[in-house]
mmCIF file with all atom_site columns, C-alpha atoms in Angstrom:
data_model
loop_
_atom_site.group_PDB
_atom_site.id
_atom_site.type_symbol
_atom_site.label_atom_id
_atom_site.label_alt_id
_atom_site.label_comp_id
_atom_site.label_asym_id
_atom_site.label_entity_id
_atom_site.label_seq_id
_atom_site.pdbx_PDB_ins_code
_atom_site.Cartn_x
_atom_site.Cartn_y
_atom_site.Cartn_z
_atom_site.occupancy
_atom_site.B_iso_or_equiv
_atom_site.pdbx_formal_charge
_atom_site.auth_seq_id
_atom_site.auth_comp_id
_atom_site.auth_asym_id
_atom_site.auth_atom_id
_atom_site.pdbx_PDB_model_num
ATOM 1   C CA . UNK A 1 1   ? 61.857 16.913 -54.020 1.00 54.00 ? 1   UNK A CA 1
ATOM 2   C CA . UNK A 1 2   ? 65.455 15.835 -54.282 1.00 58.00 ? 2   UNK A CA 1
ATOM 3   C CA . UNK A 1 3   ? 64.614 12.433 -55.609 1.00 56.00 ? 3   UNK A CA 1
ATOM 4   C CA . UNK A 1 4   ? 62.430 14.016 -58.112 1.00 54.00 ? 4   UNK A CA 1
ATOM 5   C CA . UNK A 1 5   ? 64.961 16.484 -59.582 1.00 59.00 ? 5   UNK A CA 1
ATOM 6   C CA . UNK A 1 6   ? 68.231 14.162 -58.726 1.00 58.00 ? 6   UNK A CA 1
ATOM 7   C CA . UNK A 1 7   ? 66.963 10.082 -59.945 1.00 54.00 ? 7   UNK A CA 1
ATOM 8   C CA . UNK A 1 8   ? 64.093 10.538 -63.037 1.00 58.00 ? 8   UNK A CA 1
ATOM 9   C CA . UNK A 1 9   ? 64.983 6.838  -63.518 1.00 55.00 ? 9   UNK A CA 1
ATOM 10  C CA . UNK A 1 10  ? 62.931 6.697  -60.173 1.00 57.00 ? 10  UNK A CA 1
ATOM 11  C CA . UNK A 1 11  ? 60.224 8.587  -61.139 1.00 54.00 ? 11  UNK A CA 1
ATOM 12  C CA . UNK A 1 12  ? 59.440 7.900  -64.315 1.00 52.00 ? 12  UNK A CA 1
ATOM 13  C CA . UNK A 1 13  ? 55.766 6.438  -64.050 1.00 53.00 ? 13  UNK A CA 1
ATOM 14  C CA . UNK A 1 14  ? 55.178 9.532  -61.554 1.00 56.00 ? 14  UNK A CA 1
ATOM 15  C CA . UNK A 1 15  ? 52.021 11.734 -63.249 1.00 56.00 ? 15  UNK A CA 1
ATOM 16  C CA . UNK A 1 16  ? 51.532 9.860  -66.286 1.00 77.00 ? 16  UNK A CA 1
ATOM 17  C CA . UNK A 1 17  ? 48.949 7.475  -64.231 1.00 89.00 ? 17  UNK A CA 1
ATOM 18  C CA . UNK A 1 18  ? 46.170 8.934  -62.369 1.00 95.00 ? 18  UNK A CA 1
ATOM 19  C CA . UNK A 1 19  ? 43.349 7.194  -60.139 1.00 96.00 ? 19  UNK A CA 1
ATOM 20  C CA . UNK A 1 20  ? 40.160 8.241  -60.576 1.00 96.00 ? 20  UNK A CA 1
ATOM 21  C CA . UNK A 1 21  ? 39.735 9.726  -57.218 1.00 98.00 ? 21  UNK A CA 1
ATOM 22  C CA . UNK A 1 22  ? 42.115 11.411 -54.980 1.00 98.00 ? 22  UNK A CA 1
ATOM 23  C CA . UNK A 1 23  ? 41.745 12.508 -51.543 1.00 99.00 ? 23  UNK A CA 1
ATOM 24  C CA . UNK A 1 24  ? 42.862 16.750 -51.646 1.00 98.00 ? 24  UNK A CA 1
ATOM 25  C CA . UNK A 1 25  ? 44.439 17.416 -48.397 1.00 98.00 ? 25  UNK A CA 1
ATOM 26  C CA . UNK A 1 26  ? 45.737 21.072 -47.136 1.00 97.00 ? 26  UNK A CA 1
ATOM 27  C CA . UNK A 1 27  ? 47.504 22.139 -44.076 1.00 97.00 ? 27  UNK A CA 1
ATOM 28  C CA . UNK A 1 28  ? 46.067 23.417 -41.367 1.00 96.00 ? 28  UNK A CA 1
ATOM 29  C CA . UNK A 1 29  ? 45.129 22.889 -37.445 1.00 95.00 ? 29  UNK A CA 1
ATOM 30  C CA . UNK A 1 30  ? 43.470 20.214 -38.233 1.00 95.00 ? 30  UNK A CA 1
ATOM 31  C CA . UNK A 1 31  ? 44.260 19.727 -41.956 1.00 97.00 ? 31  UNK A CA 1
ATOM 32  C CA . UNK A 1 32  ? 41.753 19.732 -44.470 1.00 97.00 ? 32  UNK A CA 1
ATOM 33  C CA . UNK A 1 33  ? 40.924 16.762 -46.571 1.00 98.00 ? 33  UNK A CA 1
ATOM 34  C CA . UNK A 1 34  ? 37.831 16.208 -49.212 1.00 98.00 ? 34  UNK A CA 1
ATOM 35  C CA . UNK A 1 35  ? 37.495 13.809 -52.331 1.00 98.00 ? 35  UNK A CA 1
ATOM 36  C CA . UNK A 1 36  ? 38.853 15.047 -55.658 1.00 97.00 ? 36  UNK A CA 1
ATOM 37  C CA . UNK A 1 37  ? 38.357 13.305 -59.061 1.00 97.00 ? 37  UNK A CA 1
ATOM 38  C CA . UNK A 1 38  ? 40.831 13.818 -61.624 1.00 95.00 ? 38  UNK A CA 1
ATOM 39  C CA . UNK A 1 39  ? 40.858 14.304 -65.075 1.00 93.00 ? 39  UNK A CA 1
ATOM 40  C CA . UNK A 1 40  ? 42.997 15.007 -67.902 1.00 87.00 ? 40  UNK A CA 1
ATOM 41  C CA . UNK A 1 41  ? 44.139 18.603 -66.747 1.00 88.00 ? 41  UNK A CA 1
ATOM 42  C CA . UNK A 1 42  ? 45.789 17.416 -63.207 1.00 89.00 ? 42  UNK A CA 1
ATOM 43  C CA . UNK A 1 43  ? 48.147 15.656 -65.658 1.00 87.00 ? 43  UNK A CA 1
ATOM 44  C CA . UNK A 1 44  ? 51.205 15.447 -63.868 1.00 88.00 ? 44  UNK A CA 1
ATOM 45  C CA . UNK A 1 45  ? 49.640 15.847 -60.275 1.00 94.00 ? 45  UNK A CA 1
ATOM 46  C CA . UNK A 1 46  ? 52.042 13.792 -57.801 1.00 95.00 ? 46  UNK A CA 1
ATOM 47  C CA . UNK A 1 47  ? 50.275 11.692 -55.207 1.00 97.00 ? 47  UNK A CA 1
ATOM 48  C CA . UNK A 1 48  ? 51.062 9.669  -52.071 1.00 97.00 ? 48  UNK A CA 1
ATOM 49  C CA . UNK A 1 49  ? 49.108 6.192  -51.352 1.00 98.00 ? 49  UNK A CA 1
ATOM 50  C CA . UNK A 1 50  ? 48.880 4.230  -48.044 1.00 97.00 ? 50  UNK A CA 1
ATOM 51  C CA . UNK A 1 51  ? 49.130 0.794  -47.679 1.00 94.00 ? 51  UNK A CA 1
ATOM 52  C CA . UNK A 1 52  ? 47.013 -0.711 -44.562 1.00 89.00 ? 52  UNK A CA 1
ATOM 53  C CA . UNK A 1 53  ? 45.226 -3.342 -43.079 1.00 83.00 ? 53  UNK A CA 1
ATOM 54  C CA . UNK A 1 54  ? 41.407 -3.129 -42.559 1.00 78.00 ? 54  UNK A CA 1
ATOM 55  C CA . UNK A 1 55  ? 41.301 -5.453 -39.785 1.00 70.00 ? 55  UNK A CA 1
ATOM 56  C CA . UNK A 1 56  ? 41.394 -4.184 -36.223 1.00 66.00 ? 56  UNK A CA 1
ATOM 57  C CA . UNK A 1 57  ? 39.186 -2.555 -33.333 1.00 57.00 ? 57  UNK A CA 1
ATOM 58  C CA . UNK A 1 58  ? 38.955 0.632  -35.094 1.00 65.00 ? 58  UNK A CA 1
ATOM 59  C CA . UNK A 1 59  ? 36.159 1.172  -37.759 1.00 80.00 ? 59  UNK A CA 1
ATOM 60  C CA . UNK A 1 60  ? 37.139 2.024  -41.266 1.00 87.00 ? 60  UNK A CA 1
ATOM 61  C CA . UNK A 1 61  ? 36.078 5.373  -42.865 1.00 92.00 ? 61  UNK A CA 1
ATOM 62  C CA . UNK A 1 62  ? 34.545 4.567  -46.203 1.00 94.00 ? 62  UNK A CA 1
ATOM 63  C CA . UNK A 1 63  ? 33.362 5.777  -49.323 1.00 97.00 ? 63  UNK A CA 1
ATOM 64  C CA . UNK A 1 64  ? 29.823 4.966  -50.184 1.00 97.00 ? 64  UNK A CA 1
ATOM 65  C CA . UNK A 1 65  ? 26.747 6.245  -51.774 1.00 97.00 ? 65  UNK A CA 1
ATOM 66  C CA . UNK A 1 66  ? 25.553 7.758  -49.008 1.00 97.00 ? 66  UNK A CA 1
ATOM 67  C CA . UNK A 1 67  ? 29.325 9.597  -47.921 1.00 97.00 ? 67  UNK A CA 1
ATOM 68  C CA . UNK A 1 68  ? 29.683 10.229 -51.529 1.00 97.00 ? 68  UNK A CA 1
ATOM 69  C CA . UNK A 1 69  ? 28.229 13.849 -51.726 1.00 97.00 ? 69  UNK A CA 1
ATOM 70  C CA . UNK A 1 70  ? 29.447 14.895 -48.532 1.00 97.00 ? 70  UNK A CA 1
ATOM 71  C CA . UNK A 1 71  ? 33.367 13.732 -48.668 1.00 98.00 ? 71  UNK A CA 1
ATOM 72  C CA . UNK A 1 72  ? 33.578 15.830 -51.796 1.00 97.00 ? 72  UNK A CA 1
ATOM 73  C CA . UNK A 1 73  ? 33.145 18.989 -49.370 1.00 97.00 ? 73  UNK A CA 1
ATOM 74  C CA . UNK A 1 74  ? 35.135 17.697 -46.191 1.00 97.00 ? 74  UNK A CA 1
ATOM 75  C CA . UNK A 1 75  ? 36.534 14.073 -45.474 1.00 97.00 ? 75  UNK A CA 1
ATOM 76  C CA . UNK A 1 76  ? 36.434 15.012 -40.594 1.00 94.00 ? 76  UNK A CA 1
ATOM 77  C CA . UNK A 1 77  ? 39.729 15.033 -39.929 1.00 95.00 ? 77  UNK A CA 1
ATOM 78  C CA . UNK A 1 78  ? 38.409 13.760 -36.397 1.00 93.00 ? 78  UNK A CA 1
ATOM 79  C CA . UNK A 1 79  ? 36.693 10.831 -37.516 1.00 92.00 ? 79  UNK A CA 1
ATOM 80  C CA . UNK A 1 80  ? 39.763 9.318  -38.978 1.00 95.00 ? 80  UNK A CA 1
ATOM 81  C CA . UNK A 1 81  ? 41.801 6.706  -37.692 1.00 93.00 ? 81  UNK A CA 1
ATOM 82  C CA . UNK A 1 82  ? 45.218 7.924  -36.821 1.00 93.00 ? 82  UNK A CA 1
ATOM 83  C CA . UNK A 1 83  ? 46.865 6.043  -39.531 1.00 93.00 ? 83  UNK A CA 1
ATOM 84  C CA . UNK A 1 84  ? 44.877 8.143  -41.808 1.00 96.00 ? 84  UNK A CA 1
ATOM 85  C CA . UNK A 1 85  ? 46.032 10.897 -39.584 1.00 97.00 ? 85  UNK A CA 1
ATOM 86  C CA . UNK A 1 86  ? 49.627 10.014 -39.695 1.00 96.00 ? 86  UNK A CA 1
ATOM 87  C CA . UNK A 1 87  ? 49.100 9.440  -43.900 1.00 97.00 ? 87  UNK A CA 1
ATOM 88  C CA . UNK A 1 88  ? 47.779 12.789 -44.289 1.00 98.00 ? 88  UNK A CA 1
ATOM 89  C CA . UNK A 1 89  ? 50.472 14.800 -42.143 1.00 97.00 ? 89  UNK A CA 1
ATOM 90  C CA . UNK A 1 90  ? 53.456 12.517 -44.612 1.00 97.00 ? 90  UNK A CA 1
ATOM 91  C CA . UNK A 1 91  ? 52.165 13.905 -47.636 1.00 98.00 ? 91  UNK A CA 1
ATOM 92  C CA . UNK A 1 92  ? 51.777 17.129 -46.580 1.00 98.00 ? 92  UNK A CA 1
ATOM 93  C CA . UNK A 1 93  ? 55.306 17.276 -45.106 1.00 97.00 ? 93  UNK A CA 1
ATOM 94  C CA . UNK A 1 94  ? 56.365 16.074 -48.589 1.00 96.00 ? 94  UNK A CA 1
ATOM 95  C CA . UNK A 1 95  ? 55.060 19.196 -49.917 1.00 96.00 ? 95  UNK A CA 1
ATOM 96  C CA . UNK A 1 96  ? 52.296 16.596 -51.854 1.00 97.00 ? 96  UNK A CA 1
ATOM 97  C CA . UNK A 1 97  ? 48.412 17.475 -51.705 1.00 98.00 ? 97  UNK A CA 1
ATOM 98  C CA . UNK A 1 98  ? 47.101 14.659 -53.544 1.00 98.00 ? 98  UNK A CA 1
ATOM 99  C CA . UNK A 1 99  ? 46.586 10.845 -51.130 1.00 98.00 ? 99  UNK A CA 1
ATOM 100 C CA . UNK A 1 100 ? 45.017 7.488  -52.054 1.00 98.00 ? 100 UNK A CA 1
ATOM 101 C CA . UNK A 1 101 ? 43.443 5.644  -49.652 1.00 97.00 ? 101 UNK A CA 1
ATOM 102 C CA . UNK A 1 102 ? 41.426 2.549  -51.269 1.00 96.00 ? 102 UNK A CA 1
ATOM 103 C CA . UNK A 1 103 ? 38.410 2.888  -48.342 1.00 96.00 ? 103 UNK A CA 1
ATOM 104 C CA . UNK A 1 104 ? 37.775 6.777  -49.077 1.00 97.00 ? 104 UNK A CA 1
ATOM 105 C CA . UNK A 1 105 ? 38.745 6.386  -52.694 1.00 98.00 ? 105 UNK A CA 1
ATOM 106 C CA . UNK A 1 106 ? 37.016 3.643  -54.090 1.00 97.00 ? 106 UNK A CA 1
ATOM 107 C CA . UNK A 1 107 ? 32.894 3.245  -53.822 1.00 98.00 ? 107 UNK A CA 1
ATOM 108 C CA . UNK A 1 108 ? 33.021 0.200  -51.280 1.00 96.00 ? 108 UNK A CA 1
ATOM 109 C CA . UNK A 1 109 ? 29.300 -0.348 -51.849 1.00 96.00 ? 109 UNK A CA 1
ATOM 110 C CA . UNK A 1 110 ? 29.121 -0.088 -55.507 1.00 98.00 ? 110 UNK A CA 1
ATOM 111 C CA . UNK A 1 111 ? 29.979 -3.388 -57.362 1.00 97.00 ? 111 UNK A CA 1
ATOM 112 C CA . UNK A 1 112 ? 30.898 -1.794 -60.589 1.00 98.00 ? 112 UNK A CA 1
ATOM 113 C CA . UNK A 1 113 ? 33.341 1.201  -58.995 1.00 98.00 ? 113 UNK A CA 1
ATOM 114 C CA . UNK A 1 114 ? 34.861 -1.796 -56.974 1.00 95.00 ? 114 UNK A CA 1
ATOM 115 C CA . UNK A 1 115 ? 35.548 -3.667 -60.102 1.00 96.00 ? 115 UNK A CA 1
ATOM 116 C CA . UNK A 1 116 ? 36.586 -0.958 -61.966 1.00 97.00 ? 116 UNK A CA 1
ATOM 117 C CA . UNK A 1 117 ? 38.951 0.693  -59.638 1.00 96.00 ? 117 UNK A CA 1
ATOM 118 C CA . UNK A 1 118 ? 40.383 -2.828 -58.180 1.00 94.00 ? 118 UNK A CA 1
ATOM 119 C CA . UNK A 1 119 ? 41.630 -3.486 -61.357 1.00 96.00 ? 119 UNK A CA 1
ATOM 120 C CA . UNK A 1 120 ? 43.569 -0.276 -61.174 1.00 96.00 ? 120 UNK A CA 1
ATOM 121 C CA . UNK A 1 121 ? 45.639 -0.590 -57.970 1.00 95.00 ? 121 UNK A CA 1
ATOM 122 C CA . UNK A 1 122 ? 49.018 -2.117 -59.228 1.00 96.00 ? 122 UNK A CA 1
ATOM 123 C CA . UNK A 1 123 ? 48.899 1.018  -61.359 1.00 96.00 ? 123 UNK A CA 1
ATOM 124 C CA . UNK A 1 124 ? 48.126 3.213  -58.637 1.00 96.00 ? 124 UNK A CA 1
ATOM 125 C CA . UNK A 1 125 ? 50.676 2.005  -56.560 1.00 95.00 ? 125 UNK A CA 1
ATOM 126 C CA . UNK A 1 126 ? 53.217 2.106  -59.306 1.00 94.00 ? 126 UNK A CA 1
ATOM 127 C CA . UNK A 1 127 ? 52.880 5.430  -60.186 1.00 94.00 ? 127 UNK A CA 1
ATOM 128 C CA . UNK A 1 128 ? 52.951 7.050  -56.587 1.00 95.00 ? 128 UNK A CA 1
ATOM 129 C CA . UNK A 1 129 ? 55.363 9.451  -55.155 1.00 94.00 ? 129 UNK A CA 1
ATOM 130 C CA . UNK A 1 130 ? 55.262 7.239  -51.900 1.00 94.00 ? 130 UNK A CA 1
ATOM 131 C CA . UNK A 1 131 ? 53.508 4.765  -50.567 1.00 96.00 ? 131 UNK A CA 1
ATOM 132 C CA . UNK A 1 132 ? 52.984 5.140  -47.128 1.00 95.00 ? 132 UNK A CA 1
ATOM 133 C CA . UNK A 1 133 ? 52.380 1.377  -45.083 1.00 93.00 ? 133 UNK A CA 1
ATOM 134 C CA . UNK A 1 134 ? 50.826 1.600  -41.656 1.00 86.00 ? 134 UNK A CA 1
ATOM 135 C CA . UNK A 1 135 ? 52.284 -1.617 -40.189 1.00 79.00 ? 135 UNK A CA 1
ATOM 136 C CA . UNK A 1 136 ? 50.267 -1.564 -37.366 1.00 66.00 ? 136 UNK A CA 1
#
């Protein structure tokens, strides 16, 4: 909050940019998380990414056409990785709602939603709040 109302010069790209997905997440015991798309009325809406790796023993949640349907009413908490986990409780405690996570947010087994929304990460990135990076 303080960086936001104290250094615009840092925050100038922040809302003007939005991906096409979002993951919604709200606090709770667990938290709450489902798949939101934007569009021109959440304008504005301020957003946290993480940065991770996909290699490792534990298997990446991912958005495909068969998750698709489903992740727009819940994204299980308990079926996340912790890193998720971790991602989630950040941008909460940042009073934020909005996270990007490139597995839940882009289609991973549509070729066209990969190309399109590849194209579109230095952008996403850019115009974060925060990007979170799991570094291990």
């Amino acid at each position: 909050q303080s960086c936001r109302v104290n250094h615009a010069r840092c925050c100038v790209g922040n809302g003007r940019f939005l991906p096409t997905r979002l993951i919604e997440v709200q606090p709770g015991e667990p938290p709450t998380a489902c798949l939101h798309t934007t569009d021109p009325r959440d304008r504005g809406l301020l957003y946290t990414t993480l940065s991770h790796c996909w290699g490792g023993a534990t298997e990446i949640p991912q958005l495909t056409e068969k998750t698709y349907c489903s992740f727009y009413s819940q994204i299980p908490y308990s079926n996340l990785p912790q890193n998720f986990k971790d991602a989630i409780d950040i941008t909460l405690y940042l009073g934020l709602h909005h996270l990007w996570i490139d597995s839940l947010c882009i289609i991973q087994d549509s070729t066209d939603d990969w190309a399109t929304e590849a194209a579109k990460m230095a952008p996403i990135y850019e115009n974060s709040t925060c990007t979170i990076v799991a570094a291990s």
